[in-house]
Structure formats: structure tokens, C-alpha cells
N, C-alpha and C. Protein backbone atom coordinates (compact mmCIF):
# COMPACT_ATOMS: atom_id res chain seq x y z
N MET A 1 26.64 404.29 82.96
CA MET A 1 27.79 405.11 82.57
C MET A 1 28.73 405.18 83.76
N GLY A 2 29.99 404.85 83.55
CA GLY A 2 30.98 404.90 84.62
C GLY A 2 31.27 406.33 85.04
N ILE A 3 31.88 406.46 86.19
CA ILE A 3 32.20 407.79 86.72
C ILE A 3 33.13 408.57 85.78
N ALA A 4 34.06 407.89 85.11
CA ALA A 4 35.00 408.58 84.22
C ALA A 4 34.26 409.22 83.05
N LYS A 5 33.29 408.50 82.46
CA LYS A 5 32.52 409.06 81.34
C LYS A 5 31.70 410.26 81.80
N LYS A 6 31.11 410.16 82.99
CA LYS A 6 30.32 411.27 83.52
C LYS A 6 31.21 412.50 83.71
N ASP A 7 32.40 412.29 84.26
CA ASP A 7 33.34 413.40 84.46
C ASP A 7 33.72 414.06 83.13
N VAL A 8 33.95 413.24 82.11
CA VAL A 8 34.30 413.77 80.78
C VAL A 8 33.15 414.62 80.26
N LEU A 9 31.91 414.10 80.33
CA LEU A 9 30.76 414.84 79.84
C LEU A 9 30.53 416.12 80.64
N ASP A 10 30.72 416.07 81.96
CA ASP A 10 30.53 417.26 82.80
C ASP A 10 31.53 418.36 82.48
N ALA A 11 32.69 417.99 81.96
CA ALA A 11 33.73 418.97 81.67
C ALA A 11 33.55 419.66 80.31
N VAL A 12 32.65 419.14 79.46
CA VAL A 12 32.47 419.71 78.12
C VAL A 12 31.96 421.14 78.18
N GLY A 13 30.94 421.41 78.99
CA GLY A 13 30.35 422.75 79.07
C GLY A 13 31.36 423.82 79.44
N PRO A 14 32.09 423.65 80.56
CA PRO A 14 33.09 424.66 80.91
C PRO A 14 34.17 424.81 79.84
N ARG A 15 34.54 423.73 79.17
CA ARG A 15 35.54 423.80 78.11
C ARG A 15 35.01 424.65 76.94
N LEU A 16 33.74 424.46 76.59
CA LEU A 16 33.13 425.24 75.51
C LEU A 16 33.05 426.73 75.89
N ARG A 17 32.67 427.00 77.15
CA ARG A 17 32.59 428.39 77.60
C ARG A 17 33.97 429.06 77.52
N GLU A 18 35.00 428.34 77.96
CA GLU A 18 36.36 428.88 77.93
C GLU A 18 36.82 429.16 76.50
N LEU A 19 36.55 428.25 75.57
CA LEU A 19 36.91 428.47 74.16
C LEU A 19 36.23 429.72 73.61
N ARG A 20 34.94 429.87 73.92
CA ARG A 20 34.20 431.04 73.43
C ARG A 20 34.78 432.33 74.02
N ARG A 21 35.07 432.32 75.30
CA ARG A 21 35.61 433.53 75.96
C ARG A 21 37.00 433.86 75.44
N ARG A 22 37.83 432.85 75.22
CA ARG A 22 39.18 433.10 74.69
C ARG A 22 39.12 433.76 73.32
N ARG A 23 38.08 433.47 72.58
CA ARG A 23 37.93 434.06 71.25
C ARG A 23 37.18 435.38 71.29
N GLY A 24 36.79 435.80 72.49
CA GLY A 24 36.11 437.08 72.64
C GLY A 24 34.74 437.12 71.99
N MET A 25 34.05 435.99 71.96
CA MET A 25 32.74 435.90 71.31
C MET A 25 31.62 435.92 72.34
N THR A 26 30.50 436.51 71.96
CA THR A 26 29.30 436.45 72.78
C THR A 26 28.50 435.23 72.36
N LEU A 27 27.54 434.85 73.20
CA LEU A 27 26.65 433.75 72.82
C LEU A 27 25.89 434.10 71.55
N ALA A 28 25.50 435.36 71.40
CA ALA A 28 24.75 435.78 70.20
C ALA A 28 25.61 435.61 68.95
N GLU A 29 26.88 436.00 69.02
CA GLU A 29 27.77 435.84 67.87
C GLU A 29 27.97 434.36 67.53
N LEU A 30 28.15 433.55 68.57
CA LEU A 30 28.34 432.12 68.36
C LEU A 30 27.08 431.49 67.77
N ALA A 31 25.92 431.90 68.26
CA ALA A 31 24.65 431.38 67.74
C ALA A 31 24.51 431.70 66.25
N GLU A 32 24.89 432.90 65.87
CA GLU A 32 24.80 433.30 64.47
C GLU A 32 25.73 432.46 63.59
N ARG A 33 26.94 432.20 64.07
CA ARG A 33 27.93 431.47 63.27
C ARG A 33 27.66 429.97 63.21
N THR A 34 27.02 429.42 64.26
CA THR A 34 26.78 427.96 64.30
C THR A 34 25.36 427.59 63.91
N GLU A 35 24.46 428.57 63.90
CA GLU A 35 23.03 428.32 63.65
C GLU A 35 22.42 427.45 64.76
N ILE A 36 22.99 427.57 65.96
CA ILE A 36 22.43 426.93 67.16
C ILE A 36 21.92 428.07 68.02
N ASN A 37 20.68 427.95 68.54
CA ASN A 37 20.15 429.10 69.28
C ASN A 37 20.90 429.35 70.58
N GLU A 38 20.83 430.61 71.02
CA GLU A 38 21.58 431.05 72.21
C GLU A 38 21.21 430.23 73.45
N SER A 39 19.94 429.93 73.61
CA SER A 39 19.48 429.19 74.78
C SER A 39 20.15 427.81 74.83
N THR A 40 20.20 427.13 73.69
CA THR A 40 20.83 425.81 73.64
C THR A 40 22.31 425.92 73.96
N LEU A 41 22.98 426.94 73.39
CA LEU A 41 24.41 427.13 73.66
C LEU A 41 24.64 427.41 75.14
N SER A 42 23.79 428.23 75.74
CA SER A 42 23.92 428.56 77.16
C SER A 42 23.75 427.32 78.03
N ARG A 43 22.73 426.51 77.70
CA ARG A 43 22.49 425.28 78.48
C ARG A 43 23.63 424.28 78.27
N LEU A 44 24.18 424.22 77.07
CA LEU A 44 25.31 423.34 76.78
C LEU A 44 26.53 423.75 77.61
N GLU A 45 26.82 425.06 77.62
CA GLU A 45 27.95 425.55 78.41
C GLU A 45 27.72 425.38 79.91
N GLY A 46 26.48 425.50 80.33
CA GLY A 46 26.15 425.38 81.75
C GLY A 46 26.03 423.94 82.23
N GLY A 47 26.03 422.99 81.31
CA GLY A 47 25.98 421.58 81.68
C GLY A 47 24.59 421.00 81.78
N SER A 48 23.53 421.80 81.53
CA SER A 48 22.18 421.26 81.63
C SER A 48 21.72 420.63 80.31
N ARG A 49 22.50 420.77 79.25
CA ARG A 49 22.20 420.14 77.96
C ARG A 49 23.35 419.20 77.63
N LYS A 50 23.01 417.96 77.29
CA LYS A 50 24.05 416.99 76.95
C LYS A 50 24.66 417.32 75.59
N PRO A 51 25.99 417.22 75.49
CA PRO A 51 26.64 417.47 74.20
C PRO A 51 26.34 416.32 73.23
N THR A 52 25.95 416.69 72.01
CA THR A 52 25.71 415.70 70.96
C THR A 52 26.58 416.07 69.77
N LEU A 53 26.79 415.12 68.88
CA LEU A 53 27.56 415.41 67.67
C LEU A 53 26.93 416.54 66.88
N GLU A 54 25.61 416.56 66.83
CA GLU A 54 24.89 417.61 66.09
C GLU A 54 25.24 419.01 66.61
N LEU A 55 25.49 419.13 67.91
CA LEU A 55 25.86 420.41 68.52
C LEU A 55 27.37 420.66 68.46
N LEU A 56 28.15 419.61 68.67
CA LEU A 56 29.60 419.78 68.77
C LEU A 56 30.28 420.01 67.42
N LEU A 57 29.78 419.41 66.35
CA LEU A 57 30.43 419.57 65.04
C LEU A 57 30.49 421.03 64.58
N PRO A 58 29.37 421.78 64.63
CA PRO A 58 29.48 423.19 64.21
C PRO A 58 30.37 424.02 65.14
N LEU A 59 30.40 423.66 66.43
CA LEU A 59 31.27 424.38 67.37
C LEU A 59 32.73 424.11 67.05
N ALA A 60 33.07 422.86 66.77
CA ALA A 60 34.45 422.52 66.41
C ALA A 60 34.87 423.26 65.15
N GLU A 61 33.94 423.41 64.21
CA GLU A 61 34.25 424.12 62.96
C GLU A 61 34.49 425.61 63.23
N VAL A 62 33.63 426.25 64.00
CA VAL A 62 33.78 427.67 64.31
C VAL A 62 35.06 427.93 65.09
N TYR A 63 35.35 427.07 66.06
CA TYR A 63 36.55 427.25 66.87
C TYR A 63 37.81 426.74 66.18
N ALA A 64 37.64 426.04 65.06
CA ALA A 64 38.77 425.47 64.30
C ALA A 64 39.62 424.57 65.19
N VAL A 65 38.95 423.69 65.92
CA VAL A 65 39.64 422.72 66.77
C VAL A 65 39.12 421.33 66.47
N PRO A 66 39.92 420.30 66.73
CA PRO A 66 39.44 418.92 66.55
C PRO A 66 38.32 418.63 67.54
N LEU A 67 37.40 417.80 67.13
CA LEU A 67 36.27 417.41 67.98
C LEU A 67 36.74 416.81 69.31
N ASP A 68 37.82 416.02 69.26
CA ASP A 68 38.29 415.40 70.51
C ASP A 68 38.76 416.43 71.52
N GLN A 69 39.16 417.61 71.06
CA GLN A 69 39.55 418.66 72.00
C GLN A 69 38.33 419.23 72.72
N LEU A 70 37.20 419.30 72.03
CA LEU A 70 35.98 419.82 72.66
C LEU A 70 35.51 418.91 73.79
N VAL A 71 35.66 417.61 73.61
CA VAL A 71 35.17 416.68 74.62
C VAL A 71 36.25 416.27 75.60
N GLY A 72 37.47 416.73 75.40
CA GLY A 72 38.55 416.41 76.33
C GLY A 72 39.00 414.97 76.23
N ALA A 73 39.04 414.47 75.00
CA ALA A 73 39.52 413.09 74.80
C ALA A 73 40.92 412.98 75.38
N PRO A 74 41.23 411.84 75.97
CA PRO A 74 42.55 411.68 76.59
C PRO A 74 43.66 411.80 75.54
N HIS A 75 44.76 412.39 75.95
CA HIS A 75 45.91 412.51 75.07
C HIS A 75 46.51 411.14 74.83
N THR A 76 47.01 410.95 73.64
CA THR A 76 47.58 409.65 73.29
C THR A 76 49.07 409.59 73.57
N GLY A 77 49.64 410.68 74.07
CA GLY A 77 51.07 410.70 74.32
C GLY A 77 51.86 411.22 73.13
N ASP A 78 51.21 411.43 72.02
CA ASP A 78 51.87 411.94 70.82
C ASP A 78 51.86 413.47 70.90
N PRO A 79 53.01 414.13 70.99
CA PRO A 79 53.05 415.58 71.16
C PRO A 79 52.79 416.36 69.88
N ARG A 80 52.72 415.66 68.75
CA ARG A 80 52.53 416.39 67.49
C ARG A 80 51.15 417.02 67.43
N ILE A 81 51.10 418.18 66.81
CA ILE A 81 49.83 418.86 66.56
C ILE A 81 49.38 418.42 65.18
N HIS A 82 48.15 417.98 65.09
CA HIS A 82 47.63 417.50 63.82
C HIS A 82 47.13 418.70 63.02
N LEU A 83 47.90 419.04 61.99
CA LEU A 83 47.65 420.24 61.21
C LEU A 83 46.41 420.06 60.35
N ARG A 84 45.48 420.99 60.47
CA ARG A 84 44.27 420.97 59.66
C ARG A 84 44.12 422.35 59.05
N PRO A 85 44.59 422.51 57.81
CA PRO A 85 44.50 423.83 57.18
C PRO A 85 43.06 424.32 57.07
N VAL A 86 42.90 425.62 57.20
CA VAL A 86 41.61 426.28 57.08
C VAL A 86 41.78 427.40 56.05
N THR A 87 40.86 427.50 55.11
CA THR A 87 40.93 428.58 54.11
C THR A 87 39.86 429.61 54.42
N ARG A 88 40.30 430.87 54.57
CA ARG A 88 39.39 432.00 54.82
C ARG A 88 39.83 433.16 53.95
N HIS A 89 38.89 433.77 53.28
CA HIS A 89 39.16 434.96 52.45
C HIS A 89 40.29 434.69 51.46
N GLY A 90 40.36 433.47 50.92
CA GLY A 90 41.38 433.13 49.93
C GLY A 90 42.74 432.81 50.51
N MET A 91 42.91 432.93 51.82
CA MET A 91 44.19 432.64 52.47
C MET A 91 44.08 431.30 53.20
N THR A 92 45.19 430.55 53.23
CA THR A 92 45.20 429.26 53.93
C THR A 92 45.98 429.40 55.23
N TYR A 93 45.30 429.10 56.34
CA TYR A 93 45.90 429.13 57.67
C TYR A 93 46.18 427.70 58.09
N VAL A 94 47.40 427.43 58.51
CA VAL A 94 47.75 426.11 59.04
C VAL A 94 48.07 426.31 60.51
N PRO A 95 47.17 425.89 61.43
CA PRO A 95 47.43 426.09 62.85
C PRO A 95 48.65 425.28 63.31
N LEU A 96 49.54 425.94 64.03
CA LEU A 96 50.75 425.29 64.52
C LEU A 96 50.74 425.17 66.04
N SER A 97 49.64 425.61 66.67
CA SER A 97 49.53 425.54 68.13
C SER A 97 48.09 425.23 68.48
N GLU A 98 47.89 424.83 69.71
CA GLU A 98 46.55 424.59 70.21
C GLU A 98 45.90 425.94 70.51
N PRO A 99 44.56 426.03 70.47
CA PRO A 99 43.89 427.30 70.77
C PRO A 99 44.17 427.78 72.19
N GLY A 100 44.10 429.08 72.36
CA GLY A 100 44.30 429.69 73.66
C GLY A 100 45.62 430.45 73.69
N GLY A 101 45.62 431.59 74.32
CA GLY A 101 46.84 432.39 74.39
C GLY A 101 47.30 432.83 73.01
N VAL A 102 48.60 432.94 72.84
CA VAL A 102 49.15 433.34 71.55
C VAL A 102 49.01 432.16 70.59
N GLN A 103 48.48 432.43 69.41
CA GLN A 103 48.28 431.42 68.38
C GLN A 103 49.38 431.49 67.34
N ALA A 104 49.90 430.34 66.92
CA ALA A 104 50.90 430.26 65.87
C ALA A 104 50.26 429.64 64.64
N HIS A 105 50.48 430.27 63.48
CA HIS A 105 49.95 429.76 62.21
C HIS A 105 51.01 429.91 61.13
N LYS A 106 50.97 429.01 60.17
CA LYS A 106 51.65 429.24 58.90
C LYS A 106 50.54 429.79 58.01
N LEU A 107 50.82 430.86 57.31
CA LEU A 107 49.82 431.52 56.47
C LEU A 107 50.31 431.56 55.04
N LEU A 108 49.49 431.10 54.12
CA LEU A 108 49.79 431.12 52.69
C LEU A 108 48.81 432.08 52.03
N ILE A 109 49.36 433.12 51.37
CA ILE A 109 48.51 434.11 50.72
C ILE A 109 48.82 434.11 49.22
N PRO A 110 47.86 433.66 48.42
CA PRO A 110 48.09 433.65 46.97
C PRO A 110 47.87 435.05 46.39
N PRO A 111 48.42 435.30 45.20
CA PRO A 111 48.15 436.57 44.53
C PRO A 111 46.65 436.68 44.23
N ARG A 112 46.14 437.89 44.30
CA ARG A 112 44.73 438.13 43.99
C ARG A 112 44.63 439.26 42.97
N PRO A 113 44.97 438.95 41.71
CA PRO A 113 44.98 439.99 40.68
C PRO A 113 43.61 440.68 40.57
N GLY A 114 43.67 441.99 40.39
CA GLY A 114 42.45 442.76 40.19
C GLY A 114 41.71 443.13 41.45
N THR A 115 42.18 442.69 42.63
CA THR A 115 41.50 443.07 43.87
C THR A 115 42.29 444.17 44.56
N GLU A 116 41.57 445.13 45.05
CA GLU A 116 42.19 446.24 45.78
C GLU A 116 42.37 445.85 47.24
N PRO A 117 43.51 446.19 47.84
CA PRO A 117 43.70 445.91 49.27
C PRO A 117 42.63 446.61 50.10
N GLU A 118 42.07 445.87 51.06
CA GLU A 118 41.08 446.42 51.97
C GLU A 118 41.65 446.33 53.38
N LEU A 119 42.02 447.48 53.94
CA LEU A 119 42.61 447.50 55.28
C LEU A 119 41.54 447.17 56.32
N LYS A 120 41.94 446.34 57.31
CA LYS A 120 41.02 445.91 58.37
C LYS A 120 41.65 446.17 59.72
N THR A 121 40.81 446.20 60.74
CA THR A 121 41.28 446.29 62.13
C THR A 121 40.55 445.23 62.94
N HIS A 122 41.17 444.81 64.02
CA HIS A 122 40.54 443.87 64.95
C HIS A 122 41.35 443.87 66.24
N GLU A 123 40.82 443.17 67.24
CA GLU A 123 41.52 443.05 68.52
C GLU A 123 42.80 442.27 68.34
N GLY A 124 43.82 442.62 69.09
CA GLY A 124 45.00 441.77 69.16
C GLY A 124 46.30 442.43 68.76
N PHE A 125 47.33 441.58 68.67
CA PHE A 125 48.67 442.00 68.32
C PHE A 125 49.24 440.89 67.45
N GLU A 126 49.93 441.26 66.38
CA GLU A 126 50.42 440.27 65.44
C GLU A 126 51.92 440.41 65.21
N TRP A 127 52.60 439.27 65.13
CA TRP A 127 54.01 439.20 64.79
C TRP A 127 54.07 438.28 63.59
N LEU A 128 54.83 438.64 62.56
CA LEU A 128 54.94 437.78 61.40
C LEU A 128 56.37 437.70 60.91
N TYR A 129 56.68 436.58 60.25
CA TYR A 129 58.00 436.30 59.73
C TYR A 129 57.81 435.73 58.33
N VAL A 130 58.47 436.32 57.33
CA VAL A 130 58.31 435.88 55.95
C VAL A 130 59.20 434.66 55.71
N LEU A 131 58.57 433.55 55.32
CA LEU A 131 59.28 432.30 55.02
C LEU A 131 59.67 432.24 53.55
N ALA A 132 58.75 432.64 52.65
CA ALA A 132 59.00 432.58 51.21
C ALA A 132 58.13 433.63 50.51
N GLY A 133 58.61 434.12 49.39
CA GLY A 133 57.88 435.15 48.65
C GLY A 133 58.18 436.53 49.20
N ARG A 134 57.50 437.51 48.65
CA ARG A 134 57.66 438.90 49.11
C ARG A 134 56.31 439.38 49.62
N LEU A 135 56.30 439.84 50.86
CA LEU A 135 55.07 440.28 51.51
C LEU A 135 54.91 441.79 51.38
N ARG A 136 53.74 442.21 50.94
CA ARG A 136 53.40 443.63 50.98
C ARG A 136 52.53 443.82 52.22
N LEU A 137 52.97 444.69 53.11
CA LEU A 137 52.24 444.98 54.34
C LEU A 137 51.82 446.44 54.30
N LEU A 138 50.51 446.67 54.27
CA LEU A 138 49.98 448.02 54.40
C LEU A 138 49.60 448.17 55.86
N LEU A 139 50.16 449.16 56.52
CA LEU A 139 49.95 449.37 57.94
C LEU A 139 49.72 450.86 58.16
N GLY A 140 48.46 451.23 58.40
CA GLY A 140 48.13 452.66 58.49
C GLY A 140 48.42 453.30 57.16
N ASP A 141 49.26 454.33 57.15
CA ASP A 141 49.60 455.00 55.89
C ASP A 141 50.95 454.52 55.34
N GLN A 142 51.50 453.45 55.91
CA GLN A 142 52.77 452.90 55.44
C GLN A 142 52.55 451.74 54.48
N SER A 143 53.42 451.62 53.49
CA SER A 143 53.44 450.47 52.60
C SER A 143 54.84 449.89 52.66
N LEU A 144 54.95 448.65 53.17
CA LEU A 144 56.25 448.01 53.37
C LEU A 144 56.32 446.73 52.56
N VAL A 145 57.53 446.38 52.11
CA VAL A 145 57.75 445.09 51.45
C VAL A 145 58.77 444.33 52.29
N LEU A 146 58.39 443.12 52.70
CA LEU A 146 59.27 442.27 53.50
C LEU A 146 59.67 441.06 52.67
N LYS A 147 60.96 440.73 52.76
CA LYS A 147 61.52 439.58 52.03
C LYS A 147 61.70 438.43 53.00
N PRO A 148 61.97 437.22 52.48
CA PRO A 148 62.20 436.08 53.37
C PRO A 148 63.27 436.40 54.42
N GLY A 149 62.97 436.02 55.66
CA GLY A 149 63.88 436.28 56.75
C GLY A 149 63.59 437.57 57.49
N GLU A 150 62.66 438.38 56.99
CA GLU A 150 62.31 439.63 57.67
C GLU A 150 61.03 439.42 58.48
N ALA A 151 60.92 440.20 59.57
CA ALA A 151 59.79 440.08 60.48
C ALA A 151 59.20 441.46 60.75
N ALA A 152 57.95 441.47 61.21
CA ALA A 152 57.28 442.70 61.61
C ALA A 152 56.33 442.35 62.74
N GLU A 153 56.03 443.33 63.57
CA GLU A 153 55.01 443.15 64.59
C GLU A 153 54.23 444.45 64.70
N PHE A 154 52.91 444.30 64.97
CA PHE A 154 52.06 445.49 65.02
C PHE A 154 50.78 445.21 65.80
N ASP A 155 50.21 446.29 66.29
CA ASP A 155 48.93 446.28 66.97
C ASP A 155 47.86 446.20 65.88
N THR A 156 46.97 445.22 65.97
CA THR A 156 45.99 445.02 64.91
C THR A 156 44.82 446.01 64.99
N HIS A 157 44.86 446.94 65.94
CA HIS A 157 43.91 448.04 65.93
C HIS A 157 44.26 449.03 64.82
N VAL A 158 45.53 449.00 64.37
CA VAL A 158 45.97 449.85 63.26
C VAL A 158 45.47 449.20 61.97
N PRO A 159 44.80 449.97 61.09
CA PRO A 159 44.32 449.38 59.84
C PRO A 159 45.49 448.74 59.08
N HIS A 160 45.27 447.49 58.62
CA HIS A 160 46.36 446.75 57.98
C HIS A 160 45.82 445.81 56.90
N TRP A 161 46.73 445.40 56.03
CA TRP A 161 46.44 444.45 54.95
C TRP A 161 47.73 443.71 54.64
N LEU A 162 47.62 442.41 54.36
CA LEU A 162 48.77 441.58 54.00
C LEU A 162 48.50 440.94 52.65
N GLY A 163 49.51 440.90 51.80
CA GLY A 163 49.36 440.22 50.53
C GLY A 163 50.69 440.10 49.83
N PRO A 164 50.74 439.29 48.75
CA PRO A 164 51.97 439.16 47.98
C PRO A 164 52.34 440.48 47.31
N ASP A 165 53.62 440.73 47.18
CA ASP A 165 54.09 441.94 46.48
C ASP A 165 54.26 441.67 44.99
N ASP A 166 54.12 440.41 44.59
CA ASP A 166 54.27 440.07 43.17
C ASP A 166 53.28 438.96 42.85
N ASP A 167 53.54 438.19 41.80
CA ASP A 167 52.59 437.17 41.36
C ASP A 167 52.87 435.78 41.95
N ARG A 168 53.58 435.74 43.09
CA ARG A 168 53.87 434.48 43.77
C ARG A 168 53.17 434.42 45.12
N VAL A 169 52.90 433.19 45.56
CA VAL A 169 52.34 433.00 46.91
C VAL A 169 53.37 433.46 47.93
N VAL A 170 52.91 434.12 48.98
CA VAL A 170 53.80 434.48 50.08
C VAL A 170 53.46 433.58 51.26
N GLU A 171 54.52 433.04 51.91
CA GLU A 171 54.35 432.16 53.07
C GLU A 171 54.88 432.87 54.30
N LEU A 172 54.08 432.85 55.36
CA LEU A 172 54.43 433.55 56.59
C LEU A 172 54.29 432.62 57.79
N LEU A 173 55.07 432.90 58.82
CA LEU A 173 54.84 432.35 60.14
C LEU A 173 54.22 433.50 60.91
N VAL A 174 53.06 433.27 61.52
CA VAL A 174 52.33 434.34 62.20
C VAL A 174 52.06 433.93 63.65
N LEU A 175 52.37 434.84 64.57
CA LEU A 175 51.98 434.69 65.97
C LEU A 175 50.95 435.77 66.24
N PHE A 176 49.79 435.35 66.73
CA PHE A 176 48.70 436.30 66.96
C PHE A 176 48.17 436.14 68.37
N GLY A 177 48.07 437.25 69.08
CA GLY A 177 47.49 437.26 70.41
C GLY A 177 46.24 438.11 70.41
N ARG A 178 45.07 437.48 70.63
CA ARG A 178 43.79 438.20 70.60
C ARG A 178 43.72 439.26 71.70
N GLN A 179 44.34 439.00 72.83
CA GLN A 179 44.27 439.94 73.94
C GLN A 179 45.43 440.93 73.93
N GLY A 180 46.16 441.00 72.83
CA GLY A 180 47.26 441.96 72.74
C GLY A 180 48.58 441.43 73.24
N GLU A 181 48.69 440.09 73.41
CA GLU A 181 49.97 439.53 73.82
C GLU A 181 51.01 439.81 72.74
N ARG A 182 52.20 440.12 73.12
CA ARG A 182 53.28 440.39 72.17
C ARG A 182 54.31 439.29 72.23
N ALA A 183 54.91 439.05 71.08
CA ALA A 183 56.05 438.13 71.03
C ALA A 183 57.26 438.93 71.49
N HIS A 184 57.89 438.52 72.54
CA HIS A 184 59.03 439.26 73.07
C HIS A 184 60.32 438.69 72.48
N LEU A 185 60.69 439.24 71.35
CA LEU A 185 61.92 438.83 70.66
C LEU A 185 62.84 440.04 70.59
N LYS A 186 64.11 439.81 70.74
CA LYS A 186 65.08 440.90 70.63
C LYS A 186 65.84 440.75 69.34
N ALA A 187 65.88 441.81 68.57
CA ALA A 187 66.63 441.79 67.31
C ALA A 187 67.95 442.50 67.55
N HIS A 188 69.02 441.87 67.07
CA HIS A 188 70.35 442.47 67.20
C HIS A 188 70.78 442.97 65.81
N THR A 189 71.25 444.19 65.75
CA THR A 189 71.73 444.74 64.47
C THR A 189 73.22 444.90 64.56
N SER A 190 73.86 444.76 63.41
CA SER A 190 75.32 444.91 63.41
C SER A 190 75.72 446.23 62.82
């Protein structure tokens, strides 16, 4: 194995540790989601376990990143981000940025007739912009309707729920910072 291949393999563990930490996950949480035991994950991150496809595929899925990003494959010079939609809880997330720091997503939320909104909280700060449809945003004890071209930002520690205000899919541009990063935009009113 040439020195370049060894360097690439040696860098996988620290890259995996950084991805896990950026997502605020413990080894126990990651082990539960990947079905890989904590000891193996720890040795993989520490570099004493060689990365294999069997180990890397579930990690790429949990982190929602391409496999080549986990191993540090060389960039091809193409600046485009290869969009890979992910569906969770009936919503489709289209990542528009690489993992780390503030994340950008296009979010498609279909109508869910007969389901009651369930407010949730989590770490972070969210900024959203309605591209199409009408968004119903429940934020604490407030109920807001946003139309295309309108934006909102909020601390995700406040109980919240997002969904269509009618029977059409709502499309959003979402910036999310797990560590509470805020989008610093200035709105001018006339």
C-alpha cells in the first residue's frame, strides 16, 4: 500500500469522530442507530480498526453523507453538491450543503390529513423561507401562516411544528444550526 493510501485510511477515524461530534451524538447513540457496537465504533474512530464497507455504509446512512466523504475521496474539481433526498417522518429533505456548521436544506412537506400536529423541541436554531405553498408554523402558543416569500427564524428549544396550511405540499428553504448558529439577515421594511 502506497503512502497516499495509508494517509487516506489513517484520516478516516478522525473524520468519523468529527462527524459524530458535529451532530452532537454519543457513541452509544450512534451504536444504537447503526447496530455497530460501541467498542467497534470507538476503535474505528481511534484508528485501531480498519474501515470496511460493512462499517462505513451504515455510518454514511446515519450521517446522510456520501460514502466518499467518509473516506476523504479526492475532490474531482466539480463544485456541485450531489443532491440525495432523504425522507423522514413523511417529509423530504434535500441537502443543499455539506455537513458541518449551518446546514441548508430544501424541505418538502406534504399534507397529512387526519394527523394532529405534534410540537417538538431539539438543539439548534432554524431559519426558513417559504418557496411554494402556505406554511403553518406552530411555535410555542403561536400559530402563524407564512406565504411564499416570507421567512421566519426561531430557537428550536421552543416547541414547534411545521406543516402545510392547506391540501398542497409546502416547499421551504431551511438553514439549521445544531449549535444555535443564526442566519444573520437584515430585513428592510418600507
